[in-house]
Tab-separated table of C-alpha atoms in Angstrom:
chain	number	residue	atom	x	y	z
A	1	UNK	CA	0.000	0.000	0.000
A	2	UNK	CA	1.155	3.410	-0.925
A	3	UNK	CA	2.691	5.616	1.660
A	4	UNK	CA	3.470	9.170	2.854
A	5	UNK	CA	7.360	8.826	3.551
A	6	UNK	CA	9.070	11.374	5.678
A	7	UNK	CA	12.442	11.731	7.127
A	8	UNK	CA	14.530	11.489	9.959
A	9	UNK	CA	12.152	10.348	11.829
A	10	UNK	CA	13.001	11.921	15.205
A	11	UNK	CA	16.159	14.813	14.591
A	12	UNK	CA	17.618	16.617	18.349
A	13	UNK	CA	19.512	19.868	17.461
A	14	UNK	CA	20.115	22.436	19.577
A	15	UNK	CA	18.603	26.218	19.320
A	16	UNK	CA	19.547	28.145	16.356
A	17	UNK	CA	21.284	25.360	14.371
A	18	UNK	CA	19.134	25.042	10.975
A	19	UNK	CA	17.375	21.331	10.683
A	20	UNK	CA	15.661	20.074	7.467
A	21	UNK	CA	12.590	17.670	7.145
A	22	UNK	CA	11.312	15.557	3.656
A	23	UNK	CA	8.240	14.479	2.505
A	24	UNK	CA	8.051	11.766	-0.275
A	25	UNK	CA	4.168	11.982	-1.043
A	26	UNK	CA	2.034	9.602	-2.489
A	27	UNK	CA	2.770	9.041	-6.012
A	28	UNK	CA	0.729	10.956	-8.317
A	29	UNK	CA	-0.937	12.720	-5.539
A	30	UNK	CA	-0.663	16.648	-6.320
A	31	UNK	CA	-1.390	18.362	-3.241
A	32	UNK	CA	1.090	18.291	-0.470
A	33	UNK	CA	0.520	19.526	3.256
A	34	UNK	CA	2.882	20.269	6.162
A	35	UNK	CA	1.510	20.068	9.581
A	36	UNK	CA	3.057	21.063	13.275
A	37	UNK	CA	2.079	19.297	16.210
A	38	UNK	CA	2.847	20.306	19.703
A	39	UNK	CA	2.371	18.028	22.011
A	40	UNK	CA	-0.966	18.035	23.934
A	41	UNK	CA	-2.028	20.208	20.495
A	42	UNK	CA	-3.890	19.204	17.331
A	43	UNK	CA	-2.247	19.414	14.187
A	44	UNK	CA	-1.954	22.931	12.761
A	45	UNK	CA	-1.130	23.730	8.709
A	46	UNK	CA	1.973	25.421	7.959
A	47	UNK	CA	1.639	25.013	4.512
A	48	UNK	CA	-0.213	23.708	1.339
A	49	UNK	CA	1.697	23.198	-1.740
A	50	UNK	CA	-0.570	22.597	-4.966
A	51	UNK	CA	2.025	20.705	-7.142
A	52	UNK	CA	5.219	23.350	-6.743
A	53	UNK	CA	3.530	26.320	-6.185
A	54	UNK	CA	2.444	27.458	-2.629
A	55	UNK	CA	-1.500	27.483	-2.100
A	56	UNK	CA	-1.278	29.069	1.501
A	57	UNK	CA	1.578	29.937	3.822
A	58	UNK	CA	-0.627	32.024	6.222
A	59	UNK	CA	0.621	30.113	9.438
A	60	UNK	CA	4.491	29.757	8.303
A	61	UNK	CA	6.612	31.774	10.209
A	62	UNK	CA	8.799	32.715	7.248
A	63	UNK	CA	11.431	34.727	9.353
A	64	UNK	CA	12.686	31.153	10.080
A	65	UNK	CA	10.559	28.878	8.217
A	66	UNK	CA	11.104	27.797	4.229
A	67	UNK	CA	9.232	25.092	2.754
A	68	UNK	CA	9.566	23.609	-1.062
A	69	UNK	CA	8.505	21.056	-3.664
A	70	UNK	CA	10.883	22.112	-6.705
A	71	UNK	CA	9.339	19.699	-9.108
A	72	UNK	CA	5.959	19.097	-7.878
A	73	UNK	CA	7.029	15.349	-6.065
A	74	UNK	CA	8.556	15.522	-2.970
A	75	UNK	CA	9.124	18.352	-0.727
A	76	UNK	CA	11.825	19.757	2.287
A	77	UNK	CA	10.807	21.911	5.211
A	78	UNK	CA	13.528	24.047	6.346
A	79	UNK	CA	14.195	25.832	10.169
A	80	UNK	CA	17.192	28.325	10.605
A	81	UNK	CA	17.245	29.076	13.019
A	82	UNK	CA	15.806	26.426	14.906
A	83	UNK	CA	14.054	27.633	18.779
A	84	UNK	CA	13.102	25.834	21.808
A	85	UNK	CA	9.483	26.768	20.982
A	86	UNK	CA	10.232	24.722	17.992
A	87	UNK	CA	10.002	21.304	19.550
A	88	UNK	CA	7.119	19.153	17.708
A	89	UNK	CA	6.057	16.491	15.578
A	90	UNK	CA	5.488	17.988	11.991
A	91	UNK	CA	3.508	16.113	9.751
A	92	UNK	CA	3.437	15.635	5.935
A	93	UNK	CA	0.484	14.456	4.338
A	94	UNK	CA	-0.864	14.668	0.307
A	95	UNK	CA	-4.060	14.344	-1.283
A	96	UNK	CA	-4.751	13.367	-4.907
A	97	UNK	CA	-6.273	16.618	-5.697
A	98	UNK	CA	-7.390	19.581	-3.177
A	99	UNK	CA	-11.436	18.730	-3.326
A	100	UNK	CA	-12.781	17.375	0.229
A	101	UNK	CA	-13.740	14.138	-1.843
A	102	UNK	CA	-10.190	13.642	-1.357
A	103	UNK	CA	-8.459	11.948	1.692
A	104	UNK	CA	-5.329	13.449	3.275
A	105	UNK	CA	-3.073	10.831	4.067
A	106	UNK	CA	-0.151	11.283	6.783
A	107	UNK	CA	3.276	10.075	6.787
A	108	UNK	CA	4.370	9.373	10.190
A	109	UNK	CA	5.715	12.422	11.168
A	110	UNK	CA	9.447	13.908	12.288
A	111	UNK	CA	9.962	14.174	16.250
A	112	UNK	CA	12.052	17.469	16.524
A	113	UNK	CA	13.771	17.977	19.792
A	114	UNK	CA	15.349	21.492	20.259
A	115	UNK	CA	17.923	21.573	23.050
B	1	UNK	CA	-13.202	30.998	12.156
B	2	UNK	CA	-13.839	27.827	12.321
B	3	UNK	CA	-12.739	25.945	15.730
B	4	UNK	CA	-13.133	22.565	17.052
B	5	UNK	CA	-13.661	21.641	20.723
B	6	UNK	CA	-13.126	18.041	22.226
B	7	UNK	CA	-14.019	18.500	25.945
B	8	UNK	CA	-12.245	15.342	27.112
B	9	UNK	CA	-8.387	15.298	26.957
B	10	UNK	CA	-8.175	11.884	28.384
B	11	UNK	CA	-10.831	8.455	28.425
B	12	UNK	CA	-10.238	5.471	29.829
B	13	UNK	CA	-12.552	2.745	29.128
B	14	UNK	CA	-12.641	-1.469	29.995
B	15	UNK	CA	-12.085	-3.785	26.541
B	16	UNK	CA	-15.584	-4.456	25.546
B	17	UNK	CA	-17.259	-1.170	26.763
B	18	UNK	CA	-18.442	1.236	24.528
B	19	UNK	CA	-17.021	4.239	23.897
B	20	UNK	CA	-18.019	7.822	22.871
B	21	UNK	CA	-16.033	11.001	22.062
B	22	UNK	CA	-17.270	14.006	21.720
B	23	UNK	CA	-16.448	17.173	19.349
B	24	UNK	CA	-18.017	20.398	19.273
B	25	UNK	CA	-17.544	22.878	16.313
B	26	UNK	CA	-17.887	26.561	15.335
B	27	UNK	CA	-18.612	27.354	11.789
B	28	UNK	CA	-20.957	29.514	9.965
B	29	UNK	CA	-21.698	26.937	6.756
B	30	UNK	CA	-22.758	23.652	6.415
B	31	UNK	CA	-19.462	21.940	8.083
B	32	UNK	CA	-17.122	19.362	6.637
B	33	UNK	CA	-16.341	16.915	9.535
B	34	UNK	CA	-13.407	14.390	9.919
B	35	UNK	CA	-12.568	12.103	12.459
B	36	UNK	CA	-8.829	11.067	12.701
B	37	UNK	CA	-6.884	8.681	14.836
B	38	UNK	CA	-3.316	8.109	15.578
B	39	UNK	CA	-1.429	5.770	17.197
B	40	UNK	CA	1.803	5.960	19.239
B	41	UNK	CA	4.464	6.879	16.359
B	42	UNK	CA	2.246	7.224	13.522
B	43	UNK	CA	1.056	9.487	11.434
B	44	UNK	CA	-3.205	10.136	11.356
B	45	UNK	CA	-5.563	7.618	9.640
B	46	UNK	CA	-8.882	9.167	8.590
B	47	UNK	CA	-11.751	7.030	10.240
B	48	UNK	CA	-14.819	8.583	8.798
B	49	UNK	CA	-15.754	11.974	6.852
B	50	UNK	CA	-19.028	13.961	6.891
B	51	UNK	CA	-19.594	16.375	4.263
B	52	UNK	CA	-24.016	16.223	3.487
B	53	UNK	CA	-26.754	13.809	3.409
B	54	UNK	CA	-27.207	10.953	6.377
B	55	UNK	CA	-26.048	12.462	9.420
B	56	UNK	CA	-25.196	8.869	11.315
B	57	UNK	CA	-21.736	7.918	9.407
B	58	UNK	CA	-20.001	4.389	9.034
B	59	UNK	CA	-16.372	4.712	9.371
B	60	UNK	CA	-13.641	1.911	9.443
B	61	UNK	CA	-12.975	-0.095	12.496
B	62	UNK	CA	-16.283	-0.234	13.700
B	63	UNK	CA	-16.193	3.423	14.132
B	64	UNK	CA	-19.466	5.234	13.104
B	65	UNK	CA	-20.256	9.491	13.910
B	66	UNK	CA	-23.768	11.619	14.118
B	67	UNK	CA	-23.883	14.848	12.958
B	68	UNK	CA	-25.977	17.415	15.371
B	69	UNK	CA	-26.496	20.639	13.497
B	70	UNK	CA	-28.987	22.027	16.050
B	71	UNK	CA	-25.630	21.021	19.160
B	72	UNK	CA	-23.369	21.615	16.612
B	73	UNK	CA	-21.651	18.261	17.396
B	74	UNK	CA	-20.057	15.457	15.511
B	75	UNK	CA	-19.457	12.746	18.272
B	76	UNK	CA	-17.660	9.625	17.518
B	77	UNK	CA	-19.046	6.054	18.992
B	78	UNK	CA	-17.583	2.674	19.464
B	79	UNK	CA	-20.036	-0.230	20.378
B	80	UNK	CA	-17.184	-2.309	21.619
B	81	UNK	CA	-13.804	-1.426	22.518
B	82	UNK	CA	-10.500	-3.758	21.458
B	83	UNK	CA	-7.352	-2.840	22.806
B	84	UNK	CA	-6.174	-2.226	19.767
B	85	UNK	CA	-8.160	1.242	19.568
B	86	UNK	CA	-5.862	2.827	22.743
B	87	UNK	CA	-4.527	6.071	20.572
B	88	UNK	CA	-5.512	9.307	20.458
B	89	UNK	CA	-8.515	11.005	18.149
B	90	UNK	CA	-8.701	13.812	16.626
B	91	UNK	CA	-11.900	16.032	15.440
B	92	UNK	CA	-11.130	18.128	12.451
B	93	UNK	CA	-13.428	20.777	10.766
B	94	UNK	CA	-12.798	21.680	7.110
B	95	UNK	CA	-13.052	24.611	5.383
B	96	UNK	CA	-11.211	26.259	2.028
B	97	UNK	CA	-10.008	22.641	1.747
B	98	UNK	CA	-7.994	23.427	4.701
B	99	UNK	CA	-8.103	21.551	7.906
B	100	UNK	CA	-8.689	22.922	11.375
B	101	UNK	CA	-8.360	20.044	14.505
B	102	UNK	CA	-9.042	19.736	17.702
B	103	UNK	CA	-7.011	19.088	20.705
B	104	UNK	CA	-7.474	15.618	20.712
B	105	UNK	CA	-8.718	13.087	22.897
B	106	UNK	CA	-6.408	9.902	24.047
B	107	UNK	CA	-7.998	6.635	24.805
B	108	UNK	CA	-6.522	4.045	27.112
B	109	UNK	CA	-8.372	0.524	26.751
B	110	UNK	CA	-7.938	-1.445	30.352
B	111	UNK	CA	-8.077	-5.237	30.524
């Protein structure tokens, strides 16, 4: 079965080193989605990615943040520099097409540990 | 905005019990309403979606949800517990194909 495929897995830096995350979506799926999760917290949507181009980056914090899908497949989340505040799970997830008929699915998510 | 609410943070129920979890939402439309679970480690699994029509929904896993416009609710029922279902669950509330969740509710199944 096809599957959302991020890495590392779990990544420990410590504060204001820069730290990068992947996302290998489903294949053929054309929307991509990257999700932070603080513990205790639902997920919240950093950003949407609509094959390469960015559909809304509303709740990045681009001062640090940089998130991109160069050729419409896979995608890297970027943080420099990294914060204690920054310590979550983030979450990639895709859809075949941005309608709600679609289903997001999840990949299972980078542990980041700021020190 | 839309918001989600799950009032409990933490259920513990016996193996064979039923179980229900409840969500509460603010929107102004007709609301597209997801239930997700995750398990220690893993990403989210969608277990059921409502978006119009027959507000009692079938999900997988023995899962089903009503929809409650006049409580504005969306709560999530079990009929029988397995151990197998101790994770945490997640409401979410759609809108502008964008998701909005809830804090989530964890689930410990006892012997």
């Amino acid at each position: 079965e096809a599957e959302v495929a991020q890495s590392p897995r779990y990544k420990i830096t410590e504060k204001s080193q820069a730290v990068a995350f992947w996302c290998d979506p489903i294949s053929g799926h054309a929307t991509l989605y990257w999700y932070r999760q603080i513990l205790g917290q639902g997920p919240e949507l950093l950003v949407q990615f609509q094959d390469e181009s960015v559909v809304d980056d509303s709740q990045l914090p681009k001062d640090r943040f940089s998130a991109e899908r160069l050729k419409g497949v896979d995608s890297t989340l970027k943080i420099q520099p990294a914060e204690l505040g920054d310590s979550a799970m983030y979450l990639c997830a895709s859809s075949f097409r941005q309608e709600w008929g679609n289903e997001q699915f999840f990949g299972p998510g980078t542990r980041l540990t700021v020190l | 905005a839309q918001s989600v609410t799950q009032p409990d943070i933490h259920i513990t129920v016996s193996e064979g019990a039923s179980l229900e979890l409840r969500c509460n939402y603010s929107y102004g439309a007709t609301p597209y309403l997801f239930w997700y679970v995750q398990s220690p480690g893993q990403g989210l699994q969608l277990l059921l979606k409502y978006f119009s029509g027959d507000t009692l929904v079938q999900g997988i896993k023995g899962f089903e949800a009503e929809f409650k416009r006049s409580q504005s609710s969306f709560n999530l029922r079990k009929p029988s517990v397995h151990w197998s279902d101790a994770a945490e669950y997640f409401c979410a509330v759609g809108d502008d194909y964008k998701l909005s969740f809830g804090a989530g509710t964890t689930v410990t199944v006892r012997a």
